[in-house]
């Protein structure tokens, strides 16, 4: 059974850092493009960071570019999202997901990701 477990969320203040983790069971990260999505209250879920095992490339949405880094640890089958210089706008539930249609990140279309974690809450206060 495929299972993702996110962790590392919590309460942070503006400017602080958090690192989210995603441990996977039932699939190998190197076989899938891995992305982090987030969903803020009242907003639709959006992809913010993606890692492609095909060429090791990464993709970030403009709103987080320069502040967030996605990485994967193949030996531990774990993905991480390092978040720096946090802003109140980063408040959301964060999910990790595996792309089951391609190993490239593309536009991080949600329908391409069939495997999801349960999400971890990040709250950033001023």
mmCIF file of N, CA and C in Angstrom:
data_model
loop_
_atom_site.group_PDB
_atom_site.id
_atom_site.type_symbol
_atom_site.label_atom_id
_atom_site.label_comp_id
_atom_site.label_asym_id
_atom_site.label_seq_id
_atom_site.Cartn_x
_atom_site.Cartn_y
_atom_site.Cartn_z
ATOM 1 N N UNK A 1 0.844 -1.179 0.000
ATOM 2 C CA UNK A 1 0.000 0.000 0.000
ATOM 3 C C UNK A 1 0.886 1.237 0.000
ATOM 4 N N UNK A 2 0.622 2.145 -0.916
ATOM 5 C CA UNK A 2 1.381 3.382 -1.008
ATOM 6 C C UNK A 2 0.951 4.304 0.120
ATOM 7 N N UNK A 3 1.930 4.853 0.813
ATOM 8 C CA UNK A 3 1.636 5.715 1.938
ATOM 9 C C UNK A 3 2.687 6.809 2.042
ATOM 10 N N UNK A 4 2.223 8.044 2.129
ATOM 11 C CA UNK A 4 3.083 9.192 2.363
ATOM 12 C C UNK A 4 2.743 9.767 3.733
ATOM 13 N N UNK A 5 3.758 10.167 4.469
ATOM 14 C CA UNK A 5 3.553 10.793 5.764
ATOM 15 C C UNK A 5 4.370 12.069 5.830
ATOM 16 N N UNK A 6 3.675 13.209 5.898
ATOM 17 C CA UNK A 6 4.348 14.497 6.033
ATOM 18 C C UNK A 6 4.527 14.834 7.508
ATOM 19 N N UNK A 7 5.561 15.590 7.794
ATOM 20 C CA UNK A 7 5.820 16.033 9.150
ATOM 21 C C UNK A 7 6.645 17.315 9.104
ATOM 22 N N UNK A 8 6.775 17.960 10.242
ATOM 23 C CA UNK A 8 7.605 19.151 10.338
ATOM 24 C C UNK A 8 6.852 20.458 10.354
ATOM 25 N N UNK A 9 5.557 20.404 10.139
ATOM 26 C CA UNK A 9 4.777 21.626 10.169
ATOM 27 C C UNK A 9 4.618 22.142 11.581
ATOM 28 N N UNK A 10 4.096 23.342 11.684
ATOM 29 C CA UNK A 10 3.894 23.936 12.988
ATOM 30 C C UNK A 10 3.724 25.433 12.885
ATOM 31 N N UNK A 11 3.912 26.088 14.011
ATOM 32 C CA UNK A 11 3.767 27.535 14.093
ATOM 33 C C UNK A 11 5.127 28.203 14.006
ATOM 34 N N UNK A 12 5.219 29.200 13.153
ATOM 35 C CA UNK A 12 6.458 29.949 12.998
ATOM 36 C C UNK A 12 6.142 31.425 12.846
ATOM 37 N N UNK A 13 7.128 32.242 13.107
ATOM 38 C CA UNK A 13 6.976 33.677 12.933
ATOM 39 C C UNK A 13 7.597 34.111 11.616
ATOM 40 N N UNK A 14 7.177 35.267 11.155
ATOM 41 C CA UNK A 14 7.710 35.811 9.913
ATOM 42 C C UNK A 14 9.234 35.846 9.961
ATOM 43 N N UNK A 15 9.857 35.365 8.895
ATOM 44 C CA UNK A 15 11.299 35.381 8.803
ATOM 45 C C UNK A 15 11.975 34.116 9.278
ATOM 46 N N UNK A 16 11.264 33.293 10.012
ATOM 47 C CA UNK A 16 11.842 32.049 10.507
ATOM 48 C C UNK A 16 11.846 30.969 9.425
ATOM 49 N N UNK A 17 12.390 29.828 9.773
ATOM 50 C CA UNK A 17 12.502 28.725 8.832
ATOM 51 C C UNK A 17 11.853 27.463 9.370
ATOM 52 N N UNK A 18 11.388 26.647 8.470
ATOM 53 C CA UNK A 18 10.852 25.333 8.785
ATOM 54 C C UNK A 18 11.299 24.361 7.707
ATOM 55 N N UNK A 19 11.468 23.119 8.089
ATOM 56 C CA UNK A 19 11.762 22.071 7.127
ATOM 57 C C UNK A 19 10.708 20.990 7.237
ATOM 58 N N UNK A 20 10.012 20.751 6.151
ATOM 59 C CA UNK A 20 8.997 19.717 6.105
ATOM 60 C C UNK A 20 9.604 18.441 5.551
ATOM 61 N N UNK A 21 9.103 17.312 6.018
ATOM 62 C CA UNK A 21 9.591 16.025 5.552
ATOM 63 C C UNK A 21 8.439 15.177 5.056
ATOM 64 N N UNK A 22 8.741 14.303 4.124
ATOM 65 C CA UNK A 22 7.747 13.398 3.560
ATOM 66 C C UNK A 22 8.381 12.032 3.408
ATOM 67 N N UNK A 23 7.956 11.092 4.232
ATOM 68 C CA UNK A 23 8.448 9.725 4.165
ATOM 69 C C UNK A 23 7.471 8.877 3.371
ATOM 70 N N UNK A 24 7.988 8.138 2.412
ATOM 71 C CA UNK A 24 7.140 7.339 1.535
ATOM 72 C C UNK A 24 7.341 5.845 1.759
ATOM 73 N N UNK A 25 6.258 5.134 1.623
ATOM 74 C CA UNK A 25 6.277 3.678 1.700
ATOM 75 C C UNK A 25 5.445 3.134 0.555
ATOM 76 N N UNK A 26 5.960 2.121 -0.117
ATOM 77 C CA UNK A 26 5.219 1.506 -1.198
ATOM 78 C C UNK A 26 5.597 1.978 -2.586
ATOM 79 N N UNK A 27 6.488 2.926 -2.678
ATOM 80 C CA UNK A 27 6.997 3.382 -3.964
ATOM 81 C C UNK A 27 8.381 3.974 -3.772
ATOM 82 N N UNK A 28 9.108 4.057 -4.851
ATOM 83 C CA UNK A 28 10.464 4.585 -4.817
ATOM 84 C C UNK A 28 10.479 5.969 -5.430
ATOM 85 N N UNK A 29 10.978 6.935 -4.680
ATOM 86 C CA UNK A 29 10.980 8.320 -5.132
ATOM 87 C C UNK A 29 11.703 8.516 -6.447
ATOM 88 N N UNK A 30 12.736 7.767 -6.698
ATOM 89 C CA UNK A 30 13.507 7.944 -7.918
ATOM 90 C C UNK A 30 12.711 7.597 -9.175
ATOM 91 N N UNK A 31 11.558 6.974 -9.009
ATOM 92 C CA UNK A 31 10.734 6.598 -10.154
ATOM 93 C C UNK A 31 9.668 7.635 -10.488
ATOM 94 N N UNK A 32 9.556 8.665 -9.682
ATOM 95 C CA UNK A 32 8.497 9.647 -9.853
ATOM 96 C C UNK A 32 9.010 11.061 -9.652
ATOM 97 N N UNK A 33 8.385 11.995 -10.349
ATOM 98 C CA UNK A 33 8.581 13.393 -10.006
ATOM 99 C C UNK A 33 7.851 13.629 -8.684
ATOM 100 N N UNK A 34 8.522 14.258 -7.749
ATOM 101 C CA UNK A 34 7.957 14.509 -6.430
ATOM 102 C C UNK A 34 7.721 15.999 -6.268
ATOM 103 N N UNK A 35 6.537 16.344 -5.818
ATOM 104 C CA UNK A 35 6.197 17.752 -5.661
ATOM 105 C C UNK A 35 5.581 18.026 -4.301
ATOM 106 N N UNK A 36 5.725 19.264 -3.889
ATOM 107 C CA UNK A 36 5.041 19.771 -2.704
ATOM 108 C C UNK A 36 3.947 20.719 -3.154
ATOM 109 N N UNK A 37 2.755 20.486 -2.648
ATOM 110 C CA UNK A 37 1.617 21.352 -2.888
ATOM 111 C C UNK A 37 1.211 21.994 -1.568
ATOM 112 N N UNK A 38 0.474 23.069 -1.667
ATOM 113 C CA UNK A 38 -0.078 23.668 -0.463
ATOM 114 C C UNK A 38 -1.467 24.214 -0.753
ATOM 115 N N UNK A 39 -2.270 24.249 0.282
ATOM 116 C CA UNK A 39 -3.620 24.772 0.161
ATOM 117 C C UNK A 39 -3.914 25.674 1.348
ATOM 118 N N UNK A 40 -4.073 26.946 1.064
ATOM 119 C CA UNK A 40 -4.408 27.923 2.086
ATOM 120 C C UNK A 40 -5.924 27.978 2.250
ATOM 121 N N UNK A 41 -6.400 28.434 3.407
ATOM 122 C CA UNK A 41 -7.841 28.533 3.630
ATOM 123 C C UNK A 41 -8.519 29.366 2.549
ATOM 124 N N UNK A 42 -9.569 28.825 1.961
ATOM 125 C CA UNK A 42 -10.307 29.544 0.943
ATOM 126 C C UNK A 42 -9.662 29.576 -0.420
ATOM 127 N N UNK A 43 -8.539 28.901 -0.583
ATOM 128 C CA UNK A 43 -7.847 28.889 -1.859
ATOM 129 C C UNK A 43 -7.691 27.465 -2.373
ATOM 130 N N UNK A 44 -7.450 27.352 -3.660
ATOM 131 C CA UNK A 44 -7.265 26.043 -4.250
ATOM 132 C C UNK A 44 -5.843 25.559 -4.034
ATOM 133 N N UNK A 45 -5.681 24.255 -4.082
ATOM 134 C CA UNK A 45 -4.369 23.674 -3.897
ATOM 135 C C UNK A 45 -3.462 24.009 -5.079
ATOM 136 N N UNK A 46 -2.224 24.352 -4.789
ATOM 137 C CA UNK A 46 -1.286 24.703 -5.836
ATOM 138 C C UNK A 46 0.056 24.030 -5.605
ATOM 139 N N UNK A 47 0.710 23.677 -6.693
ATOM 140 C CA UNK A 47 2.045 23.129 -6.605
ATOM 141 C C UNK A 47 3.042 24.256 -6.411
ATOM 142 N N UNK A 48 3.987 24.084 -5.496
ATOM 143 C CA UNK A 48 4.953 25.136 -5.231
ATOM 144 C C UNK A 48 6.390 24.701 -5.491
ATOM 145 N N UNK A 49 6.648 23.407 -5.446
ATOM 146 C CA UNK A 49 8.009 22.924 -5.659
ATOM 147 C C UNK A 49 7.974 21.507 -6.189
ATOM 148 N N UNK A 50 8.905 21.187 -7.076
ATOM 149 C CA UNK A 50 8.931 19.861 -7.688
ATOM 150 C C UNK A 50 10.366 19.448 -7.967
ATOM 151 N N UNK A 51 10.621 18.162 -7.819
ATOM 152 C CA UNK A 51 11.924 17.586 -8.134
ATOM 153 C C UNK A 51 11.737 16.469 -9.136
ATOM 154 N N UNK A 52 12.506 16.505 -10.224
ATOM 155 C CA UNK A 52 12.424 15.487 -11.257
ATOM 156 C C UNK A 52 13.626 14.551 -11.191
ATOM 157 N N UNK A 53 13.390 13.241 -11.068
ATOM 158 C CA UNK A 53 14.512 12.298 -11.039
ATOM 159 C C UNK A 53 15.121 12.072 -12.413
ATOM 160 N N UNK A 54 14.446 12.503 -13.479
ATOM 161 C CA UNK A 54 14.943 12.305 -14.829
ATOM 162 C C UNK A 54 16.252 13.041 -15.066
ATOM 163 N N UNK A 55 16.322 14.279 -14.609
ATOM 164 C CA UNK A 55 17.515 15.080 -14.814
ATOM 165 C C UNK A 55 17.961 15.819 -13.562
ATOM 166 N N UNK A 56 17.281 15.571 -12.450
ATOM 167 C CA UNK A 56 17.638 16.236 -11.210
ATOM 168 C C UNK A 56 17.219 17.678 -11.148
ATOM 169 N N UNK A 57 16.385 18.097 -12.068
ATOM 170 C CA UNK A 57 15.961 19.486 -12.105
ATOM 171 C C UNK A 57 14.882 19.757 -11.067
ATOM 172 N N UNK A 58 14.733 21.010 -10.725
ATOM 173 C CA UNK A 58 13.705 21.439 -9.791
ATOM 174 C C UNK A 58 12.882 22.555 -10.405
ATOM 175 N N UNK A 59 11.703 22.733 -9.877
ATOM 176 C CA UNK A 59 10.812 23.779 -10.355
ATOM 177 C C UNK A 59 10.120 24.400 -9.155
ATOM 178 N N UNK A 60 10.010 25.713 -9.160
ATOM 179 C CA UNK A 60 9.383 26.429 -8.070
ATOM 180 C C UNK A 60 8.415 27.466 -8.604
ATOM 181 N N UNK A 61 7.333 27.636 -7.888
ATOM 182 C CA UNK A 61 6.412 28.689 -8.239
ATOM 183 C C UNK A 61 7.046 30.019 -7.826
ATOM 184 N N UNK A 62 6.736 31.072 -8.554
ATOM 185 C CA UNK A 62 7.390 32.357 -8.341
ATOM 186 C C UNK A 62 7.262 32.874 -6.908
ATOM 187 N N UNK A 63 6.142 32.603 -6.272
ATOM 188 C CA UNK A 63 5.902 33.142 -4.943
ATOM 189 C C UNK A 63 6.846 32.592 -3.874
ATOM 190 N N UNK A 64 7.479 31.453 -4.142
ATOM 191 C CA UNK A 64 8.375 30.855 -3.159
ATOM 192 C C UNK A 64 9.804 30.742 -3.666
ATOM 193 N N UNK A 65 10.020 31.063 -4.911
ATOM 194 C CA UNK A 65 11.347 30.936 -5.506
ATOM 195 C C UNK A 65 12.369 31.759 -4.724
ATOM 196 N N UNK A 66 13.474 31.115 -4.392
ATOM 197 C CA UNK A 66 14.512 31.776 -3.630
ATOM 198 C C UNK A 66 14.388 31.586 -2.139
ATOM 199 N N UNK A 67 13.235 31.154 -1.668
ATOM 200 C CA UNK A 67 12.999 30.954 -0.243
ATOM 201 C C UNK A 67 12.796 29.490 0.116
ATOM 202 N N UNK A 68 12.461 28.677 -0.867
ATOM 203 C CA UNK A 68 12.130 27.281 -0.621
ATOM 204 C C UNK A 68 12.989 26.371 -1.486
ATOM 205 N N UNK A 69 13.430 25.270 -0.895
ATOM 206 C CA UNK A 69 14.248 24.298 -1.610
ATOM 207 C C UNK A 69 13.683 22.897 -1.410
ATOM 208 N N UNK A 70 13.455 22.193 -2.501
ATOM 209 C CA UNK A 70 12.999 20.817 -2.429
ATOM 210 C C UNK A 70 14.190 19.890 -2.613
ATOM 211 N N UNK A 71 14.190 18.800 -1.890
ATOM 212 C CA UNK A 71 15.259 17.821 -2.018
ATOM 213 C C UNK A 71 14.707 16.435 -1.737
ATOM 214 N N UNK A 72 15.410 15.422 -2.209
ATOM 215 C CA UNK A 72 15.016 14.040 -1.958
ATOM 216 C C UNK A 72 16.212 13.250 -1.477
ATOM 217 N N UNK A 73 15.943 12.288 -0.630
ATOM 218 C CA UNK A 73 16.959 11.374 -0.126
ATOM 219 C C UNK A 73 16.545 9.988 -0.590
ATOM 220 N N UNK A 74 17.162 9.514 -1.652
ATOM 221 C CA UNK A 74 16.765 8.237 -2.240
ATOM 222 C C UNK A 74 16.993 7.059 -1.292
ATOM 223 N N UNK A 75 18.068 7.117 -0.526
ATOM 224 C CA UNK A 75 18.373 6.030 0.398
ATOM 225 C C UNK A 75 17.282 5.873 1.448
ATOM 226 N N UNK A 76 16.722 6.982 1.886
ATOM 227 C CA UNK A 76 15.683 6.956 2.908
ATOM 228 C C UNK A 76 14.287 7.093 2.320
ATOM 229 N N UNK A 77 14.211 7.249 0.999
ATOM 230 C CA UNK A 77 12.927 7.413 0.323
ATOM 231 C C UNK A 77 12.115 8.529 0.981
ATOM 232 N N UNK A 78 12.779 9.640 1.159
ATOM 233 C CA UNK A 78 12.191 10.768 1.862
ATOM 234 C C UNK A 78 12.425 12.057 1.085
ATOM 235 N N UNK A 79 11.430 12.918 1.078
ATOM 236 C CA UNK A 79 11.547 14.223 0.457
ATOM 237 C C UNK A 79 11.481 15.295 1.536
ATOM 238 N N UNK A 80 12.107 16.425 1.261
ATOM 239 C CA UNK A 80 12.113 17.529 2.208
ATOM 240 C C UNK A 80 11.776 18.830 1.497
ATOM 241 N N UNK A 81 11.240 19.736 2.251
ATOM 242 C CA UNK A 81 10.977 21.075 1.757
ATOM 243 C C UNK A 81 11.524 22.050 2.790
ATOM 244 N N UNK A 82 12.628 22.683 2.454
ATOM 245 C CA UNK A 82 13.227 23.669 3.341
ATOM 246 C C UNK A 82 12.612 25.023 3.039
ATOM 247 N N UNK A 83 12.021 25.626 4.040
ATOM 248 C CA UNK A 83 11.323 26.888 3.882
ATOM 249 C C UNK A 83 12.013 27.952 4.721
ATOM 250 N N UNK A 84 12.507 28.974 4.060
ATOM 251 C CA UNK A 84 13.188 30.076 4.725
ATOM 252 C C UNK A 84 12.411 31.370 4.535
ATOM 253 N N UNK A 85 12.734 32.346 5.362
ATOM 254 C CA UNK A 85 12.111 33.666 5.264
ATOM 255 C C UNK A 85 10.595 33.558 5.146
ATOM 256 N N UNK A 86 10.017 32.840 6.060
ATOM 257 C CA UNK A 86 8.581 32.574 6.008
ATOM 258 C C UNK A 86 7.758 33.849 6.070
ATOM 259 N N UNK A 87 6.666 33.836 5.344
ATOM 260 C CA UNK A 87 5.735 34.943 5.286
ATOM 261 C C UNK A 87 4.348 34.463 5.710
ATOM 262 N N UNK A 88 3.492 35.370 6.157
ATOM 263 C CA UNK A 88 2.131 34.967 6.513
ATOM 264 C C UNK A 88 1.414 34.273 5.355
ATOM 265 N N UNK A 89 1.741 34.645 4.133
ATOM 266 C CA UNK A 89 1.136 34.046 2.961
ATOM 267 C C UNK A 89 1.501 32.577 2.783
ATOM 268 N N UNK A 90 2.501 32.108 3.521
ATOM 269 C CA UNK A 90 2.900 30.712 3.458
ATOM 270 C C UNK A 90 2.016 29.823 4.322
ATOM 271 N N UNK A 91 1.135 30.421 5.091
ATOM 272 C CA UNK A 91 0.226 29.652 5.941
ATOM 273 C C UNK A 91 -0.673 28.780 5.072
ATOM 274 N N UNK A 92 -0.600 27.482 5.288
ATOM 275 C CA UNK A 92 -1.362 26.542 4.474
ATOM 276 C C UNK A 92 -1.117 25.131 4.979
ATOM 277 N N UNK A 93 -1.887 24.202 4.442
ATOM 278 C CA UNK A 93 -1.609 22.793 4.642
ATOM 279 C C UNK A 93 -0.710 22.354 3.496
ATOM 280 N N UNK A 94 0.390 21.727 3.823
ATOM 281 C CA UNK A 94 1.364 21.317 2.829
ATOM 282 C C UNK A 94 1.300 19.819 2.597
ATOM 283 N N UNK A 95 1.304 19.433 1.334
ATOM 284 C CA UNK A 95 1.218 18.037 0.944
ATOM 285 C C UNK A 95 2.387 17.664 0.040
ATOM 286 N N UNK A 96 2.893 16.464 0.185
ATOM 287 C CA UNK A 96 3.826 15.935 -0.794
ATOM 288 C C UNK A 96 3.071 14.939 -1.662
ATOM 289 N N UNK A 97 3.505 14.805 -2.905
ATOM 290 C CA UNK A 97 2.795 13.956 -3.847
ATOM 291 C C UNK A 97 3.742 13.420 -4.910
ATOM 292 N N UNK A 98 3.366 12.292 -5.499
ATOM 293 C CA UNK A 98 4.147 11.663 -6.554
ATOM 294 C C UNK A 98 3.392 11.709 -7.870
ATOM 295 N N UNK A 99 4.087 12.135 -8.908
ATOM 296 C CA UNK A 99 3.504 12.216 -10.242
ATOM 297 C C UNK A 99 3.508 10.831 -10.877
ATOM 298 N N UNK A 100 2.328 10.311 -11.169
ATOM 299 C CA UNK A 100 2.207 8.972 -11.741
ATOM 300 C C UNK A 100 2.096 8.980 -13.253
ATOM 301 N N UNK A 101 2.191 10.156 -13.872
ATOM 302 C CA UNK A 101 2.081 10.262 -15.312
ATOM 303 C C UNK A 101 3.400 10.573 -16.000
ATOM 304 N N UNK A 102 4.301 11.202 -15.269
ATOM 305 C CA UNK A 102 5.579 11.579 -15.856
ATOM 306 C C UNK A 102 6.617 11.763 -14.778
ATOM 307 N N UNK A 103 7.873 11.715 -15.165
ATOM 308 C CA UNK A 103 8.969 11.925 -14.235
ATOM 309 C C UNK A 103 9.528 13.331 -14.331
ATOM 310 N N UNK A 104 8.864 14.156 -15.105
ATOM 311 C CA UNK A 104 9.214 15.561 -15.225
ATOM 312 C C UNK A 104 8.191 16.391 -14.479
ATOM 313 N N UNK A 105 8.602 17.564 -14.038
ATOM 314 C CA UNK A 105 7.737 18.384 -13.204
ATOM 315 C C UNK A 105 6.632 19.073 -13.994
ATOM 316 N N UNK A 106 6.958 19.575 -15.158
ATOM 317 C CA UNK A 106 5.958 20.266 -15.949
ATOM 318 C C UNK A 106 5.353 21.425 -15.178
ATOM 319 N N UNK A 107 4.044 21.553 -15.266
ATOM 320 C CA UNK A 107 3.333 22.646 -14.629
ATOM 321 C C UNK A 107 2.777 22.265 -13.253
ATOM 322 N N UNK A 108 3.172 21.135 -12.728
ATOM 323 C CA UNK A 108 2.676 20.629 -11.446
ATOM 324 C C UNK A 108 1.155 20.577 -11.425
ATOM 325 N N UNK A 109 0.604 19.938 -12.434
ATOM 326 C CA UNK A 109 -0.837 19.775 -12.517
ATOM 327 C C UNK A 109 -1.281 18.729 -11.494
ATOM 328 N N UNK A 110 -2.221 19.098 -10.682
ATOM 329 C CA UNK A 110 -2.636 18.258 -9.569
ATOM 330 C C UNK A 110 -3.142 16.886 -10.010
ATOM 331 N N UNK A 111 -3.810 16.838 -11.153
ATOM 332 C CA UNK A 111 -4.380 15.573 -11.607
ATOM 333 C C UNK A 111 -3.321 14.558 -12.014
ATOM 334 N N UNK A 112 -2.101 14.995 -12.215
ATOM 335 C CA UNK A 112 -1.023 14.091 -12.567
ATOM 336 C C UNK A 112 -0.454 13.370 -11.347
ATOM 337 N N UNK A 113 -0.836 13.819 -10.164
ATOM 338 C CA UNK A 113 -0.300 13.263 -8.928
ATOM 339 C C UNK A 113 -1.341 12.381 -8.260
ATOM 340 N N UNK A 114 -1.101 11.081 -8.284
ATOM 341 C CA UNK A 114 -2.071 10.127 -7.769
ATOM 342 C C UNK A 114 -1.832 9.751 -6.314
ATOM 343 N N UNK A 115 -0.612 9.954 -5.840
ATOM 344 C CA UNK A 115 -0.277 9.583 -4.472
ATOM 345 C C UNK A 115 0.004 10.823 -3.640
ATOM 346 N N UNK A 116 -0.681 10.922 -2.519
ATOM 347 C CA UNK A 116 -0.615 12.097 -1.654
ATOM 348 C C UNK A 116 -0.439 11.723 -0.199
ATOM 349 N N UNK A 117 0.216 12.609 0.533
ATOM 350 C CA UNK A 117 0.280 12.469 1.968
ATOM 351 C C UNK A 117 -0.944 13.090 2.599
ATOM 352 N N UNK A 118 -1.018 13.015 3.913
ATOM 353 C CA UNK A 118 -2.182 13.537 4.632
ATOM 354 C C UNK A 118 -2.105 15.042 4.859
ATOM 355 N N UNK A 119 -0.951 15.618 4.659
ATOM 356 C CA UNK A 119 -0.772 17.042 4.825
ATOM 357 C C UNK A 119 -0.260 17.413 6.203
ATOM 358 N N UNK A 120 0.475 18.516 6.265
ATOM 359 C CA UNK A 120 0.953 19.044 7.535
ATOM 360 C C UNK A 120 0.725 20.552 7.543
ATOM 361 N N UNK A 121 0.210 21.057 8.639
ATOM 362 C CA UNK A 121 -0.162 22.461 8.741
ATOM 363 C C UNK A 121 1.037 23.336 9.049
ATOM 364 N N UNK A 122 1.158 24.411 8.296
ATOM 365 C CA UNK A 122 2.158 25.442 8.564
ATOM 366 C C UNK A 122 1.422 26.746 8.807
ATOM 367 N N UNK A 123 1.686 27.364 9.934
ATOM 368 C CA UNK A 123 1.062 28.635 10.269
ATOM 369 C C UNK A 123 2.155 29.657 10.553
ATOM 370 N N UNK A 124 2.123 30.756 9.823
ATOM 371 C CA UNK A 124 3.127 31.803 9.969
ATOM 372 C C UNK A 124 2.442 33.074 10.451
ATOM 373 N N UNK A 125 2.885 33.580 11.576
ATOM 374 C CA UNK A 125 2.304 34.779 12.160
ATOM 375 C C UNK A 125 3.312 35.915 12.167
ATOM 376 N N UNK A 126 2.797 37.124 12.041
ATOM 377 C CA UNK A 126 3.647 38.300 12.038
ATOM 378 C C UNK A 126 4.052 38.679 13.453
#
